[in-house]
Amino acid sequence: MKILVAGASGALGHPLLVQLLQAGHQVWGMAQRAQSLKSIKNLGATPVQGNALDRTGVFAMMAQLRPDCVVDQLTSLPASPLDLPQRLPADRVLRLQGGGHLFDAAVACGVGRYIQQSCGFYLNGNGGLAGEEAPLAIAAPGHIGESARMYAALEKRVMGTPTLQGTALRYGFFYGPRTWYWPDGAFTDLMRQRTMPLIGGGEGVFSFIHVDDAARATVSALAAPGGVYNVVDDQPVALRVWLPAYARWVGAPAPPSVAVQVALEQGGEESVYYQTRLSGATNGKARRILGLEACRQPWMPR
């Protein structure tokens, strides 16, 4: 297939380009910065310079390439999770508006398949694990709710157009090389500085996925029926369990504990929700249809 990957320079983009090429596809990687374009070329894909917010430019690029499939991995996330609240508004603009230009151009140029990055951790599991039928947590406070509403809009867009086959991949928290959750990642730095506390009972359940496993599932989605898939590993785990285990894995001090009321006063309702109310997700559909076989989180004891 002829495949255009937008956001090809991200943490998932690198292993995805490699695996697409290994599978025999013709691959273009879209990015804006010169260094990103260089890394795409070094991986063996064809770099395409483009700004998703430039609607005219996106349409011209799509008309020239005429791919069989577009994989939308557009993100604008910061180097550190501490800067996430400041960056998320721009991230939402890029995904909604820039991704909208990409999607409209794909429809106009007769692209047959469109794969959309979605979210497997801002879900409403109603006290349990969330399957694909679970809604996104659109009523959550602050940026969580705003991002959940963004993902809901992205899913509606890609699943609501009959002229192409749409797929929404609800990825878990990425870990692995070039992510926050890795020995040299930004989250590890925060753990070593003891600036990532455990709030209350840490009941929030997190679903992770290694970027290599996420890439394999994305490649499999090219030949699978359209729809929504939770691309998460087999270990949904409460924060109170994985956060201390992660600290031990990277040789960081045990995280400090903070009472819910103190966290509300210092960080607001959003930080408390994040640590105490996130829903984990199930991956049965992705295992069955996409052949997902996720590795174990390396920080969790066997």
mmCIF file of N, CA and C in Angstrom, residues 180-229:
data_model
loop_
_atom_site.group_PDB
_atom_site.id
_atom_site.type_symbol
_atom_site.label_atom_id
_atom_site.label_comp_id
_atom_site.label_asym_id
_atom_site.label_seq_id
_atom_site.Cartn_x
_atom_site.Cartn_y
_atom_site.Cartn_z
ATOM 1 N N TRP A 180 8.056 9.430 27.662
ATOM 2 C CA TRP A 180 8.257 9.878 29.046
ATOM 3 C C TRP A 180 8.586 8.713 29.962
ATOM 4 N N TYR A 181 7.961 7.554 29.698
ATOM 5 C CA TYR A 181 8.058 6.413 30.616
ATOM 6 C C TYR A 181 9.167 5.463 30.164
ATOM 7 N N TRP A 182 10.394 5.842 30.456
ATOM 8 C CA TRP A 182 11.556 5.049 30.103
ATOM 9 C C TRP A 182 12.702 5.533 30.986
ATOM 10 N N PRO A 183 13.728 4.725 31.204
ATOM 11 C CA PRO A 183 14.780 5.155 32.134
ATOM 12 C C PRO A 183 15.370 6.529 31.842
ATOM 13 N N ASP A 184 15.438 6.926 30.565
ATOM 14 C CA ASP A 184 15.965 8.249 30.237
ATOM 15 C C ASP A 184 14.856 9.251 29.922
ATOM 16 N N GLY A 185 13.615 8.928 30.289
ATOM 17 C CA GLY A 185 12.474 9.788 29.960
ATOM 18 C C GLY A 185 12.193 10.845 31.008
ATOM 19 N N ALA A 186 11.345 11.797 30.629
ATOM 20 C CA ALA A 186 11.045 12.932 31.494
ATOM 21 C C ALA A 186 10.319 12.522 32.765
ATOM 22 N N PHE A 187 9.445 11.516 32.680
ATOM 23 C CA PHE A 187 8.734 11.071 33.879
ATOM 24 C C PHE A 187 9.716 10.505 34.898
ATOM 25 N N THR A 188 10.727 9.799 34.409
ATOM 26 C CA THR A 188 11.747 9.251 35.303
ATOM 27 C C THR A 188 12.495 10.362 36.022
ATOM 28 N N ASP A 189 12.799 11.441 35.311
ATOM 29 C CA ASP A 189 13.464 12.582 35.947
ATOM 30 C C ASP A 189 12.617 13.134 37.089
ATOM 31 N N LEU A 190 11.313 13.229 36.873
ATOM 32 C CA LEU A 190 10.417 13.748 37.914
ATOM 33 C C LEU A 190 10.375 12.805 39.108
ATOM 34 N N MET A 191 10.394 11.506 38.843
ATOM 35 C CA MET A 191 10.405 10.546 39.942
ATOM 36 C C MET A 191 11.679 10.688 40.772
ATOM 37 N N ARG A 192 12.792 10.868 40.105
ATOM 38 C CA ARG A 192 14.062 11.006 40.827
ATOM 39 C C ARG A 192 14.116 12.307 41.633
ATOM 40 N N GLN A 193 13.365 13.305 41.172
ATOM 41 C CA GLN A 193 13.297 14.566 41.905
ATOM 42 C C GLN A 193 12.200 14.585 42.961
ATOM 43 N N ARG A 194 11.461 13.477 43.059
ATOM 44 C CA ARG A 194 10.346 13.331 44.007
ATOM 45 C C ARG A 194 9.284 14.412 43.797
ATOM 46 N N THR A 195 9.055 14.769 42.554
ATOM 47 C CA THR A 195 8.032 15.762 42.230
ATOM 48 C C THR A 195 6.786 15.118 41.640
ATOM 49 N N MET A 196 6.679 13.793 41.716
ATOM 50 C CA MET A 196 5.500 13.080 41.226
ATOM 51 C C MET A 196 4.917 12.289 42.396
ATOM 52 N N PRO A 197 4.020 12.899 43.179
ATOM 53 C CA PRO A 197 3.529 12.238 44.387
ATOM 54 C C PRO A 197 2.418 11.237 44.096
ATOM 55 N N LEU A 198 2.113 10.444 45.099
ATOM 56 C CA LEU A 198 0.968 9.539 45.074
ATOM 57 C C LEU A 198 -0.163 10.217 45.832
ATOM 58 N N ILE A 199 -1.252 10.506 45.135
ATOM 59 C CA ILE A 199 -2.359 11.259 45.716
ATOM 60 C C ILE A 199 -3.404 10.296 46.273
ATOM 61 N N GLY A 200 -3.764 10.507 47.526
ATOM 62 C CA GLY A 200 -4.796 9.684 48.149
ATOM 63 C C GLY A 200 -4.452 8.211 48.087
ATOM 64 N N GLY A 201 -5.442 7.405 47.693
ATOM 65 C CA GLY A 201 -5.223 5.966 47.599
ATOM 66 C C GLY A 201 -4.696 5.504 46.258
ATOM 67 N N GLY A 202 -4.516 6.438 45.315
ATOM 68 C CA GLY A 202 -3.989 6.055 44.002
ATOM 69 C C GLY A 202 -4.842 5.027 43.294
ATOM 70 N N GLU A 203 -6.172 5.195 43.345
ATOM 71 C CA GLU A 203 -7.069 4.181 42.781
ATOM 72 C C GLU A 203 -7.172 4.226 41.261
ATOM 73 N N GLY A 204 -6.706 5.297 40.642
ATOM 74 C CA GLY A 204 -6.793 5.402 39.193
ATOM 75 C C GLY A 204 -6.087 4.243 38.508
ATOM 76 N N VAL A 205 -6.738 3.667 37.495
ATOM 77 C CA VAL A 205 -6.197 2.505 36.792
ATOM 78 C C VAL A 205 -5.624 2.959 35.446
ATOM 79 N N PHE A 206 -4.370 2.605 35.200
ATOM 80 C CA PHE A 206 -3.661 3.027 33.995
ATOM 81 C C PHE A 206 -3.502 1.845 33.047
ATOM 82 N N SER A 207 -3.670 2.116 31.761
ATOM 83 C CA SER A 207 -3.382 1.139 30.714
ATOM 84 C C SER A 207 -2.237 1.669 29.864
ATOM 85 N N PHE A 208 -1.173 0.871 29.760
ATOM 86 C CA PHE A 208 0.014 1.239 29.004
ATOM 87 C C PHE A 208 0.110 0.413 27.728
ATOM 88 N N ILE A 209 1.021 0.828 26.842
ATOM 89 C CA ILE A 209 1.368 0.036 25.666
ATOM 90 C C ILE A 209 2.773 0.438 25.216
ATOM 91 N N HIS A 210 3.618 -0.554 24.952
ATOM 92 C CA HIS A 210 4.950 -0.249 24.421
ATOM 93 C C HIS A 210 4.798 0.262 22.992
ATOM 94 N N VAL A 211 5.605 1.239 22.611
ATOM 95 C CA VAL A 211 5.455 1.839 21.281
ATOM 96 C C VAL A 211 5.671 0.810 20.168
ATOM 97 N N ASP A 212 6.526 -0.180 20.382
ATOM 98 C CA ASP A 212 6.706 -1.203 19.348
ATOM 99 C C ASP A 212 5.441 -2.035 19.171
ATOM 100 N N ASP A 213 4.769 -2.360 20.285
ATOM 101 C CA ASP A 213 3.512 -3.111 20.205
ATOM 102 C C ASP A 213 2.416 -2.266 19.562
ATOM 103 N N ALA A 214 2.389 -0.974 19.900
ATOM 104 C CA ALA A 214 1.410 -0.069 19.285
ATOM 105 C C ALA A 214 1.631 0.027 17.780
ATOM 106 N N ALA A 215 2.889 0.068 17.369
ATOM 107 C CA ALA A 215 3.195 0.134 15.939
ATOM 108 C C ALA A 215 2.730 -1.128 15.219
ATOM 109 N N ARG A 216 2.996 -2.299 15.831
ATOM 110 C CA ARG A 216 2.557 -3.558 15.199
ATOM 111 C C ARG A 216 1.042 -3.594 15.041
ATOM 112 N N ALA A 217 0.322 -3.147 16.062
ATOM 113 C CA ALA A 217 -1.138 -3.131 15.967
ATOM 114 C C ALA A 217 -1.609 -2.175 14.875
ATOM 115 N N THR A 218 -0.906 -1.070 14.718
ATOM 116 C CA THR A 218 -1.279 -0.102 13.684
ATOM 117 C C THR A 218 -1.063 -0.683 12.296
ATOM 118 N N VAL A 219 0.038 -1.392 12.104
ATOM 119 C CA VAL A 219 0.280 -2.056 10.819
ATOM 120 C C VAL A 219 -0.810 -3.094 10.552
ATOM 121 N N SER A 220 -1.193 -3.844 11.575
ATOM 122 C CA SER A 220 -2.246 -4.848 11.412
ATOM 123 C C SER A 220 -3.579 -4.207 11.047
ATOM 124 N N ALA A 221 -3.820 -3.002 11.545
ATOM 125 C CA ALA A 221 -5.095 -2.324 11.279
ATOM 126 C C ALA A 221 -5.275 -1.997 9.801
ATOM 127 N N LEU A 222 -4.187 -1.975 9.055
ATOM 128 C CA LEU A 222 -4.290 -1.694 7.624
ATOM 129 C C LEU A 222 -5.120 -2.745 6.897
ATOM 130 N N ALA A 223 -5.101 -3.972 7.395
ATOM 131 C CA ALA A 223 -5.805 -5.068 6.730
ATOM 132 C C ALA A 223 -7.005 -5.559 7.530
ATOM 133 N N ALA A 224 -7.366 -4.843 8.583
ATOM 134 C CA ALA A 224 -8.457 -5.271 9.459
ATOM 135 C C ALA A 224 -9.725 -4.462 9.186
ATOM 136 N N PRO A 225 -10.874 -4.976 9.612
ATOM 137 C CA PRO A 225 -12.098 -4.178 9.492
ATOM 138 C C PRO A 225 -11.965 -2.867 10.240
ATOM 139 N N GLY A 226 -12.633 -1.838 9.737
ATOM 140 C CA GLY A 226 -12.626 -0.559 10.421
ATOM 141 C C GLY A 226 -13.350 -0.649 11.756
ATOM 142 N N GLY A 227 -13.192 0.390 12.563
ATOM 143 C CA GLY A 227 -13.846 0.423 13.860
ATOM 144 C C GLY A 227 -12.927 0.975 14.923
ATOM 145 N N VAL A 228 -13.367 0.855 16.162
ATOM 146 C CA VAL A 228 -12.617 1.342 17.311
ATOM 147 C C VAL A 228 -11.928 0.161 17.979
ATOM 148 N N TYR A 229 -10.649 0.332 18.309
ATOM 149 C CA TYR A 229 -9.873 -0.716 18.972
ATOM 150 C C TYR A 229 -9.114 -0.119 20.152
#
